[in-house]
Amino acid sequence: MPKVKLSEYATNTVKEVCASFNNSEGELINVLHQVQQKLGYLPAEVQELVAKELNMSAAKVYGVVTFYSFFTMVPQGENPISICMGTACYVRGAEQVLDEFKRQLKIEVGETTTDGKFSLSALRCVGACGLAPVVMVGEKVHGRVAPTDVRKIISECKDGCLT
Amino acid sequence: MDKIELTIDNKTVEVSKGTTILEAAKTIGVHIPTLCHMKLHDMGIENKPGGCRVCVVEVEGRRNLAPACVTEALNGMKINTHSMRVVNARRTVTELIISDHPYECLTCAKAGNCELQQLAQDLGIREIHYEGEKSVYREDTSPAIIRDLDKCIMCRRCEMMCNEVQTVGVLSAINRGFQAVVSPPFEQNLDHSVCTYCGQCVAVCPTGALTEVDHTPAVIRALSDPSKTVIVQTAPAVRAALGEAFGLEPGTLVTGKMAAALRRLGFDFVFDTDFAADLTIMEEGTELLGRLSRHLEGDETVKLPILTSCCPAWVNFFEHQFPDLKDIPSSAKSPQQMFGAIAKTYFADKQKIDRKELVVVSIMPCVAKKYECSREEFSVDGNPDVDYALTTRELAALIKLANIDFHVLPDEEFDHPLGESTGAGVIFGATGGVIEAAVRTAYELYTKKSLPRLDFEELRGMEGIREATIDFDGLPIKIGIAHGLGNARKLLEDIQSGKSQFHAIEIMSCPGGCIGGGGQPYHRSNSSILKKRQMAIYSEDKMKILRKSHENPYIIKLYEEFLGKPMSEKAHHLLHTNYFDRSTIFEQED
């Protein structure tokens, strides 16, 4: 495993988040949520620090991170693309949309493009079933997406629509 | 306590409120089969995730079957533990577990001791009706423990021992569903984790997923090599447990038979680690008195309490997790390593052989001893002081392999000079024993008076943390004892925060001390076995004529002929060591 020295910013962020939850072991999932939101991902060194701050073992933290598909140890791209694979989206062709993203970006689910621009993930139901199939790019929601729309969504990002 | 009444298999049973169905059934002789569940009574150790579902029973009026190990018995319950529905369900879950398990029973290290194999036998499973993909995972071999997760059934006993009892925190379930395995953080190998090799995970694993590294082939090769002189040392706790592997009642002392068996196996000299335990007391006791007198003279640089350092898993534990305390433990090597150091110098010289021609084998109740003897600082020019460490279980296997009928063996004695020991050396095998042995010697050296008594009951027992004050002729010496690394952690944290003040502390990593070591015959969650082994250890001590380490004539001779006096320069060089800060596992990654 490559060795990463945590930046002062990352170290402080982790410590602040842990402190805001009173460094309580029971708040692990909430802590991980916020840390991932702020840092983008949860590398081993971050998990070690979380474990230390919450006074629990790194093995347990890693167990939780690998259990929930929401948590990622891979840095997210500048444009994190999530395809909803919930029942409604799935029956309306989400899988074909996902396949098209994979083909065009040349990455699998859970991976990030080498230029760091895009990452791909599948998620379960964003609560917008009326718009199925749904694709999220960062916070922006695209509804009723067809495979033919994929190129447009990607190029919009390249033009820097997402900030 | 409130009593409740219920019916199990048509029998009425009265139990205290809060009892599980499993425990309630046991009181009337109904043994519901279990797999993931384990409990060491009176030691506060229990694993009951209710995950395997083997212990399901039918509760009248409930739609679903209930897992007996986690379901509380309630007043008026009517329970059937072997209805057709129950037996079918039990067989189905067992078959499903086996369907994702390698069919390697003939060659598995755990064959004959495997709880899954036993369960399949008990349930009469002759065929697996489920076929499909099997989960596979890379094998992980460390200096002491092998993880073969294809055989893991996710009972999570190891995880409970590692996190809750030992607080080492290396093993945790990771991933989910079919991909779930028990692993060190970030799926590193054990030798890149803070694993102490205490082996308690091995001791409780129901299958062959966790086993010790097998040193027997290497020992057989050495024994077959005529150019080698092969000597053996046996740790105190082995004699109190080895008999179990041959069907003897737990707690049967087999010291004499063990010596006879080792001689028949072809060892040139059969020696005793107890001798080295006496030597440890001379060094550690002297070190304690040295620190104590400096402390009493007002020297503020002196570090107290002194912590024992016999236990290799404990050494790993503080090197990983309490590096700031690394100057506090005694610098004395463990008895195993003291023995090796003396054998390959003093004894090799006496025999006029080169240390490379001398093979030192140790028989240990311990898995961590395998790692300890491989530590670089315990070798000279690449030749280790102790070549191989076998567990009690491996010795039993070796005896069976050599066609030796253990039961008809005569009682034989250890050889001289490294086989003579006192009762103080024997009690090293049980929690409290090392410090009691140290007290017997330190008292007499300090007060220059004869001890009024030899049995220190206040230091014995099975409680996780114990404290006692021993009167050194007017000077009260405060002693702390912890067994199990979780208890050790509590004591250490109290020292760090200044809450506790002790002069001396004994720590053993395994529950019960070495008698409950990770290399002992499997206790199968029966804690009474540990107590019987403990009684055996103290009874051997009582039978000894000499019970104080400093009275061992061969120890006295060793100092006269070779070492000079305790803590001499030569003793320092051979019998003492130092510890390292190994707190950051990532720094090993370079």
mmCIF file of N, CA and C in Angstrom, chain B residues 84-181:
data_model
loop_
_atom_site.group_PDB
_atom_site.id
_atom_site.type_symbol
_atom_site.label_atom_id
_atom_site.label_comp_id
_atom_site.label_asym_id
_atom_site.label_seq_id
_atom_site.Cartn_x
_atom_site.Cartn_y
_atom_site.Cartn_z
ATOM 1 N N MET B 84 -38.887 -32.108 14.044
ATOM 2 C CA MET B 84 -38.518 -32.318 12.638
ATOM 3 C C MET B 84 -38.121 -30.994 11.979
ATOM 4 N N ARG B 85 -38.931 -29.957 12.262
ATOM 5 C CA ARG B 85 -38.667 -28.656 11.651
ATOM 6 C C ARG B 85 -37.299 -28.112 12.090
ATOM 7 N N VAL B 86 -37.018 -28.280 13.393
ATOM 8 C CA VAL B 86 -35.748 -27.784 13.932
ATOM 9 C C VAL B 86 -34.570 -28.536 13.313
ATOM 10 N N VAL B 87 -34.672 -29.858 13.313
ATOM 11 C CA VAL B 87 -33.558 -30.664 12.807
ATOM 12 C C VAL B 87 -33.314 -30.355 11.329
ATOM 13 N N ASN B 88 -34.380 -30.225 10.568
ATOM 14 C CA ASN B 88 -34.219 -29.906 9.149
ATOM 15 C C ASN B 88 -33.537 -28.554 8.949
ATOM 16 N N ALA B 89 -33.986 -27.574 9.734
ATOM 17 C CA ALA B 89 -33.399 -26.234 9.606
ATOM 18 C C ALA B 89 -31.916 -26.276 9.985
ATOM 19 N N ARG B 90 -31.634 -26.988 11.057
ATOM 20 C CA ARG B 90 -30.261 -27.076 11.549
ATOM 21 C C ARG B 90 -29.361 -27.735 10.507
ATOM 22 N N ARG B 91 -29.885 -28.780 9.883
ATOM 23 C CA ARG B 91 -29.094 -29.469 8.866
ATOM 24 C C ARG B 91 -28.928 -28.594 7.630
ATOM 25 N N THR B 92 -29.973 -27.856 7.303
ATOM 26 C CA THR B 92 -29.881 -26.993 6.124
ATOM 27 C C THR B 92 -28.794 -25.927 6.310
ATOM 28 N N VAL B 93 -28.805 -25.258 7.473
ATOM 29 C CA VAL B 93 -27.802 -24.195 7.642
ATOM 30 C C VAL B 93 -26.400 -24.795 7.691
ATOM 31 N N THR B 94 -26.272 -25.970 8.298
ATOM 32 C CA THR B 94 -24.951 -26.601 8.349
ATOM 33 C C THR B 94 -24.488 -26.985 6.942
ATOM 34 N N GLU B 95 -25.407 -27.543 6.166
ATOM 35 C CA GLU B 95 -25.047 -27.890 4.786
ATOM 36 C C GLU B 95 -24.644 -26.651 3.995
ATOM 37 N N LEU B 96 -25.369 -25.553 4.207
ATOM 38 C CA LEU B 96 -25.040 -24.321 3.485
ATOM 39 C C LEU B 96 -23.652 -23.809 3.884
ATOM 40 N N ILE B 97 -23.334 -23.919 5.176
ATOM 41 C CA ILE B 97 -21.999 -23.496 5.626
ATOM 42 C C ILE B 97 -20.944 -24.379 4.951
ATOM 43 N N ILE B 98 -21.189 -25.684 4.940
ATOM 44 C CA ILE B 98 -20.213 -26.614 4.355
ATOM 45 C C ILE B 98 -20.097 -26.412 2.845
ATOM 46 N N SER B 99 -21.205 -25.993 2.217
ATOM 47 C CA SER B 99 -21.163 -25.821 0.758
ATOM 48 C C SER B 99 -20.169 -24.734 0.343
ATOM 49 N N ASP B 100 -19.819 -23.842 1.289
ATOM 50 C CA ASP B 100 -18.801 -22.825 1.002
ATOM 51 C C ASP B 100 -17.538 -23.114 1.818
ATOM 52 N N HIS B 101 -17.209 -24.364 1.964
ATOM 53 C CA HIS B 101 -16.056 -24.767 2.780
ATOM 54 C C HIS B 101 -15.262 -25.795 1.981
ATOM 55 N N PRO B 102 -13.937 -25.714 1.957
ATOM 56 C CA PRO B 102 -13.186 -26.691 1.167
ATOM 57 C C PRO B 102 -13.373 -28.112 1.724
ATOM 58 N N TYR B 103 -13.471 -29.068 0.840
ATOM 59 C CA TYR B 103 -13.578 -30.464 1.309
ATOM 60 C C TYR B 103 -12.170 -31.033 1.490
ATOM 61 N N GLU B 104 -11.440 -30.497 2.488
ATOM 62 C CA GLU B 104 -10.046 -30.923 2.689
ATOM 63 C C GLU B 104 -9.862 -31.597 4.034
ATOM 64 N N CYS B 105 -10.947 -32.191 4.548
ATOM 65 C CA CYS B 105 -10.884 -32.681 5.921
ATOM 66 C C CYS B 105 -9.759 -33.691 6.155
ATOM 67 N N LEU B 106 -9.440 -34.490 5.155
ATOM 68 C CA LEU B 106 -8.402 -35.510 5.363
ATOM 69 C C LEU B 106 -7.043 -34.892 5.626
ATOM 70 N N THR B 107 -6.789 -33.738 5.022
ATOM 71 C CA THR B 107 -5.450 -33.160 5.123
ATOM 72 C C THR B 107 -5.415 -31.870 5.937
ATOM 73 N N CYS B 108 -6.542 -31.486 6.506
ATOM 74 C CA CYS B 108 -6.604 -30.219 7.245
ATOM 75 C C CYS B 108 -5.910 -30.352 8.597
ATOM 76 N N ALA B 109 -5.181 -29.291 8.970
ATOM 77 C CA ALA B 109 -4.465 -29.294 10.251
ATOM 78 C C ALA B 109 -5.434 -29.436 11.432
ATOM 79 N N LYS B 110 -6.672 -29.073 11.225
ATOM 80 C CA LYS B 110 -7.632 -29.079 12.329
ATOM 81 C C LYS B 110 -8.439 -30.380 12.379
ATOM 82 N N ALA B 111 -8.208 -31.291 11.427
ATOM 83 C CA ALA B 111 -8.999 -32.523 11.381
ATOM 84 C C ALA B 111 -8.966 -33.218 12.739
ATOM 85 N N GLY B 112 -10.111 -33.654 13.180
ATOM 86 C CA GLY B 112 -10.188 -34.328 14.481
ATOM 87 C C GLY B 112 -10.460 -33.353 15.609
ATOM 88 N N ASN B 113 -10.143 -32.085 15.390
ATOM 89 C CA ASN B 113 -10.401 -31.067 16.404
ATOM 90 C C ASN B 113 -11.336 -29.992 15.885
ATOM 91 N N CYS B 114 -11.920 -30.250 14.698
ATOM 92 C CA CYS B 114 -12.716 -29.230 14.028
ATOM 93 C C CYS B 114 -14.159 -29.297 14.514
ATOM 94 N N GLU B 115 -14.680 -28.160 14.929
ATOM 95 C CA GLU B 115 -16.043 -28.140 15.455
ATOM 96 C C GLU B 115 -17.081 -28.253 14.343
ATOM 97 N N LEU B 116 -16.726 -27.811 13.136
ATOM 98 C CA LEU B 116 -17.645 -27.949 12.007
ATOM 99 C C LEU B 116 -17.744 -29.424 11.597
ATOM 100 N N GLN B 117 -16.584 -30.082 11.584
ATOM 101 C CA GLN B 117 -16.544 -31.509 11.267
ATOM 102 C C GLN B 117 -17.383 -32.298 12.293
ATOM 103 N N GLN B 118 -17.194 -31.939 13.562
ATOM 104 C CA GLN B 118 -17.935 -32.606 14.641
ATOM 105 C C GLN B 118 -19.439 -32.395 14.471
ATOM 106 N N LEU B 119 -19.807 -31.162 14.142
ATOM 107 C CA LEU B 119 -21.216 -30.836 13.980
ATOM 108 C C LEU B 119 -21.829 -31.648 12.835
ATOM 109 N N ALA B 120 -21.094 -31.719 11.718
ATOM 110 C CA ALA B 120 -21.587 -32.479 10.564
ATOM 111 C C ALA B 120 -21.782 -33.947 10.946
ATOM 112 N N GLN B 121 -20.857 -34.449 11.760
ATOM 113 C CA GLN B 121 -20.981 -35.829 12.246
ATOM 114 C C GLN B 121 -22.219 -35.972 13.124
ATOM 115 N N ASP B 122 -22.349 -35.064 14.091
ATOM 116 C CA ASP B 122 -23.453 -35.150 15.047
ATOM 117 C C ASP B 122 -24.806 -35.038 14.354
ATOM 118 N N LEU B 123 -24.855 -34.236 13.294
ATOM 119 C CA LEU B 123 -26.128 -34.065 12.595
ATOM 120 C C LEU B 123 -26.321 -35.133 11.514
ATOM 121 N N GLY B 124 -25.347 -36.000 11.374
ATOM 122 C CA GLY B 124 -25.474 -37.087 10.405
ATOM 123 C C GLY B 124 -25.528 -36.609 8.972
ATOM 124 N N ILE B 125 -24.764 -35.582 8.669
ATOM 125 C CA ILE B 125 -24.783 -35.059 7.296
ATOM 126 C C ILE B 125 -23.896 -35.926 6.408
ATOM 127 N N ARG B 126 -24.500 -36.480 5.375
ATOM 128 C CA ARG B 126 -23.779 -37.400 4.496
ATOM 129 C C ARG B 126 -23.660 -36.858 3.074
ATOM 130 N N GLU B 127 -24.391 -35.805 2.822
ATOM 131 C CA GLU B 127 -24.433 -35.281 1.466
ATOM 132 C C GLU B 127 -24.708 -33.783 1.537
ATOM 133 N N ILE B 128 -24.078 -33.026 0.641
ATOM 134 C CA ILE B 128 -24.351 -31.585 0.586
ATOM 135 C C ILE B 128 -25.230 -31.338 -0.628
ATOM 136 N N HIS B 129 -26.442 -30.827 -0.352
ATOM 137 C CA HIS B 129 -27.401 -30.651 -1.433
ATOM 138 C C HIS B 129 -27.209 -29.340 -2.186
ATOM 139 N N TYR B 130 -26.259 -28.540 -1.740
ATOM 140 C CA TYR B 130 -26.101 -27.219 -2.360
ATOM 141 C C TYR B 130 -24.758 -27.133 -3.050
ATOM 142 N N GLU B 131 -24.796 -26.703 -4.283
ATOM 143 C CA GLU B 131 -23.553 -26.552 -5.027
ATOM 144 C C GLU B 131 -23.466 -25.146 -5.542
ATOM 145 N N GLY B 132 -22.280 -24.626 -5.638
ATOM 146 C CA GLY B 132 -22.144 -23.281 -6.182
ATOM 147 C C GLY B 132 -20.741 -22.768 -5.982
ATOM 148 N N GLU B 133 -20.611 -21.482 -6.241
ATOM 149 C CA GLU B 133 -19.303 -20.843 -6.113
ATOM 150 C C GLU B 133 -18.826 -20.936 -4.665
ATOM 151 N N LYS B 134 -17.504 -21.064 -4.488
ATOM 152 C CA LYS B 134 -16.947 -21.024 -3.131
ATOM 153 C C LYS B 134 -16.112 -19.768 -2.986
ATOM 154 N N SER B 135 -16.173 -19.172 -1.796
ATOM 155 C CA SER B 135 -15.370 -17.962 -1.611
ATOM 156 C C SER B 135 -13.911 -18.355 -1.424
ATOM 157 N N VAL B 136 -13.051 -17.656 -2.126
ATOM 158 C CA VAL B 136 -11.617 -17.939 -2.005
ATOM 159 C C VAL B 136 -10.876 -16.678 -1.592
ATOM 160 N N TYR B 137 -9.806 -16.877 -0.839
ATOM 161 C CA TYR B 137 -9.026 -15.742 -0.346
ATOM 162 C C TYR B 137 -7.580 -16.191 -0.246
ATOM 163 N N ARG B 138 -6.668 -15.244 -0.467
ATOM 164 C CA ARG B 138 -5.249 -15.627 -0.420
ATOM 165 C C ARG B 138 -4.867 -16.088 0.986
ATOM 166 N N GLU B 139 -3.919 -17.028 1.040
ATOM 167 C CA GLU B 139 -3.448 -17.494 2.342
ATOM 168 C C GLU B 139 -2.432 -16.486 2.883
ATOM 169 N N ASP B 140 -2.414 -16.343 4.183
ATOM 170 C CA ASP B 140 -1.508 -15.379 4.816
ATOM 171 C C ASP B 140 -0.679 -16.114 5.859
ATOM 172 N N THR B 141 0.629 -16.171 5.625
ATOM 173 C CA THR B 141 1.507 -16.861 6.575
ATOM 174 C C THR B 141 2.403 -15.845 7.271
ATOM 175 N N SER B 142 2.406 -15.873 8.581
ATOM 176 C CA SER B 142 3.261 -15.005 9.388
ATOM 177 C C SER B 142 4.268 -15.910 10.105
ATOM 178 N N PRO B 143 5.162 -15.360 10.917
ATOM 179 C CA PRO B 143 6.091 -16.252 11.623
ATOM 180 C C PRO B 143 5.415 -17.216 12.607
ATOM 181 N N ALA B 144 4.175 -16.957 12.983
ATOM 182 C CA ALA B 144 3.550 -17.792 14.009
ATOM 183 C C ALA B 144 2.175 -18.337 13.616
ATOM 184 N N ILE B 145 1.395 -17.545 12.886
ATOM 185 C CA ILE B 145 -0.006 -17.905 12.636
ATOM 186 C C ILE B 145 -0.279 -17.941 11.131
ATOM 187 N N ILE B 146 -1.044 -18.936 10.702
ATOM 188 C CA ILE B 146 -1.455 -19.020 9.299
ATOM 189 C C ILE B 146 -2.947 -18.737 9.216
ATOM 190 N N ARG B 147 -3.325 -17.848 8.295
ATOM 191 C CA ARG B 147 -4.743 -17.597 8.043
ATOM 192 C C ARG B 147 -5.122 -18.241 6.719
ATOM 193 N N ASP B 148 -6.065 -19.152 6.776
ATOM 194 C CA ASP B 148 -6.556 -19.802 5.558
ATOM 195 C C ASP B 148 -8.058 -19.568 5.513
ATOM 196 N N LEU B 149 -8.423 -18.403 4.958
ATOM 197 C CA LEU B 149 -9.798 -17.937 5.127
ATOM 198 C C LEU B 149 -10.823 -18.694 4.298
ATOM 199 N N ASP B 150 -10.363 -19.549 3.395
ATOM 200 C CA ASP B 150 -11.325 -20.400 2.694
ATOM 201 C C ASP B 150 -12.076 -21.263 3.702
ATOM 202 N N LYS B 151 -11.434 -21.500 4.839
ATOM 203 C CA LYS B 151 -12.045 -22.356 5.864
ATOM 204 C C LYS B 151 -12.799 -21.560 6.916
ATOM 205 N N CYS B 152 -12.816 -20.236 6.766
ATOM 206 C CA CYS B 152 -13.485 -19.376 7.750
ATOM 207 C C CYS B 152 -15.000 -19.497 7.585
ATOM 208 N N ILE B 153 -15.706 -19.635 8.711
ATOM 209 C CA ILE B 153 -17.160 -19.720 8.637
ATOM 210 C C ILE B 153 -17.825 -18.460 9.205
ATOM 211 N N MET B 154 -17.020 -17.422 9.430
ATOM 212 C CA MET B 154 -17.529 -16.134 9.927
ATOM 213 C C MET B 154 -18.249 -16.248 11.281
ATOM 214 N N CYS B 155 -17.724 -17.077 12.158
ATOM 215 C CA CYS B 155 -18.308 -17.146 13.504
ATOM 216 C C CYS B 155 -17.910 -15.921 14.312
ATOM 217 N N ARG B 156 -16.786 -15.338 13.945
ATOM 218 C CA ARG B 156 -16.256 -14.106 14.527
ATOM 219 C C ARG B 156 -15.783 -14.253 15.970
ATOM 220 N N ARG B 157 -15.478 -15.495 16.342
ATOM 221 C CA ARG B 157 -14.884 -15.680 17.670
ATOM 222 C C ARG B 157 -13.515 -14.999 17.750
ATOM 223 N N CYS B 158 -12.723 -15.157 16.670
ATOM 224 C CA CYS B 158 -11.366 -14.572 16.654
ATOM 225 C C CYS B 158 -11.456 -13.058 16.801
ATOM 226 N N GLU B 159 -12.443 -12.487 16.103
ATOM 227 C CA GLU B 159 -12.624 -11.039 16.140
ATOM 228 C C GLU B 159 -12.947 -10.586 17.573
ATOM 229 N N MET B 160 -13.788 -11.376 18.254
ATOM 230 C CA MET B 160 -14.155 -11.042 19.625
ATOM 231 C C MET B 160 -12.922 -11.131 20.536
ATOM 232 N N MET B 161 -12.139 -12.211 20.395
ATOM 233 C CA MET B 161 -10.947 -12.353 21.235
ATOM 234 C C MET B 161 -9.982 -11.201 20.964
ATOM 235 N N CYS B 162 -9.760 -10.902 19.687
ATOM 236 C CA CYS B 162 -8.752 -9.916 19.297
ATOM 237 C C CYS B 162 -9.147 -8.500 19.730
ATOM 238 N N ASN B 163 -10.441 -8.189 19.658
ATOM 239 C CA ASN B 163 -10.873 -6.824 19.955
ATOM 240 C C ASN B 163 -11.335 -6.646 21.395
ATOM 241 N N GLU B 164 -12.214 -7.542 21.848
ATOM 242 C CA GLU B 164 -12.813 -7.310 23.163
ATOM 243 C C GLU B 164 -11.953 -7.833 24.297
ATOM 244 N N VAL B 165 -11.414 -9.043 24.144
ATOM 245 C CA VAL B 165 -10.629 -9.630 25.241
ATOM 246 C C VAL B 165 -9.207 -9.088 25.231
ATOM 247 N N GLN B 166 -8.568 -9.128 24.063
ATOM 248 C CA GLN B 166 -7.167 -8.718 24.000
ATOM 249 C C GLN B 166 -6.986 -7.236 23.671
ATOM 250 N N THR B 167 -7.992 -6.599 23.138
ATOM 251 C CA THR B 167 -7.944 -5.193 22.700
ATOM 252 C C THR B 167 -6.748 -4.900 21.788
ATOM 253 N N VAL B 168 -6.362 -5.905 21.033
ATOM 254 C CA VAL B 168 -5.272 -5.718 20.076
ATOM 255 C C VAL B 168 -5.829 -5.049 18.815
ATOM 256 N N GLY B 169 -7.032 -5.456 18.425
ATOM 257 C CA GLY B 169 -7.712 -4.768 17.337
ATOM 258 C C GLY B 169 -7.135 -5.014 15.959
ATOM 259 N N VAL B 170 -6.686 -6.220 15.693
ATOM 260 C CA VAL B 170 -6.154 -6.523 14.362
ATOM 261 C C VAL B 170 -7.227 -7.119 13.459
ATOM 262 N N LEU B 171 -8.056 -7.988 14.019
ATOM 263 C CA LEU B 171 -9.005 -8.716 13.186
ATOM 264 C C LEU B 171 -10.386 -8.083 13.217
ATOM 265 N N SER B 172 -10.958 -7.914 12.045
ATOM 266 C CA SER B 172 -12.336 -7.429 11.956
ATOM 267 C C SER B 172 -12.954 -7.998 10.696
ATOM 268 N N ALA B 173 -14.262 -8.197 10.737
ATOM 269 C CA ALA B 173 -14.954 -8.609 9.517
ATOM 270 C C ALA B 173 -14.920 -7.443 8.560
ATOM 271 N N ILE B 174 -14.608 -7.721 7.301
ATOM 272 C CA ILE B 174 -14.608 -6.667 6.294
ATOM 273 C C ILE B 174 -15.455 -7.113 5.107
ATOM 274 N N ASN B 175 -15.766 -6.161 4.234
ATOM 275 C CA ASN B 175 -16.621 -6.397 3.070
ATOM 276 C C ASN B 175 -17.983 -6.926 3.512
ATOM 277 N N ARG B 176 -18.816 -7.320 2.552
ATOM 278 C CA ARG B 176 -20.130 -7.813 2.960
ATOM 279 C C ARG B 176 -20.581 -8.958 2.078
ATOM 280 N N GLY B 177 -21.575 -9.658 2.597
ATOM 281 C CA GLY B 177 -22.152 -10.772 1.854
ATOM 282 C C GLY B 177 -21.133 -11.860 1.591
ATOM 283 N N PHE B 178 -21.147 -12.374 0.382
ATOM 284 C CA PHE B 178 -20.283 -13.490 0.016
ATOM 285 C C PHE B 178 -18.797 -13.120 0.107
ATOM 286 N N GLN B 179 -18.495 -11.810 -0.039
ATOM 287 C CA GLN B 179 -17.099 -11.365 -0.011
ATOM 288 C C GLN B 179 -16.574 -11.158 1.415
ATOM 289 N N ALA B 180 -17.436 -11.283 2.400
ATOM 290 C CA ALA B 180 -17.026 -10.965 3.763
ATOM 291 C C ALA B 180 -15.949 -11.937 4.251
ATOM 292 N N VAL B 181 -14.894 -11.377 4.860
ATOM 293 C CA VAL B 181 -13.855 -12.184 5.504
ATOM 294 C C VAL B 181 -13.408 -11.467 6.774
#
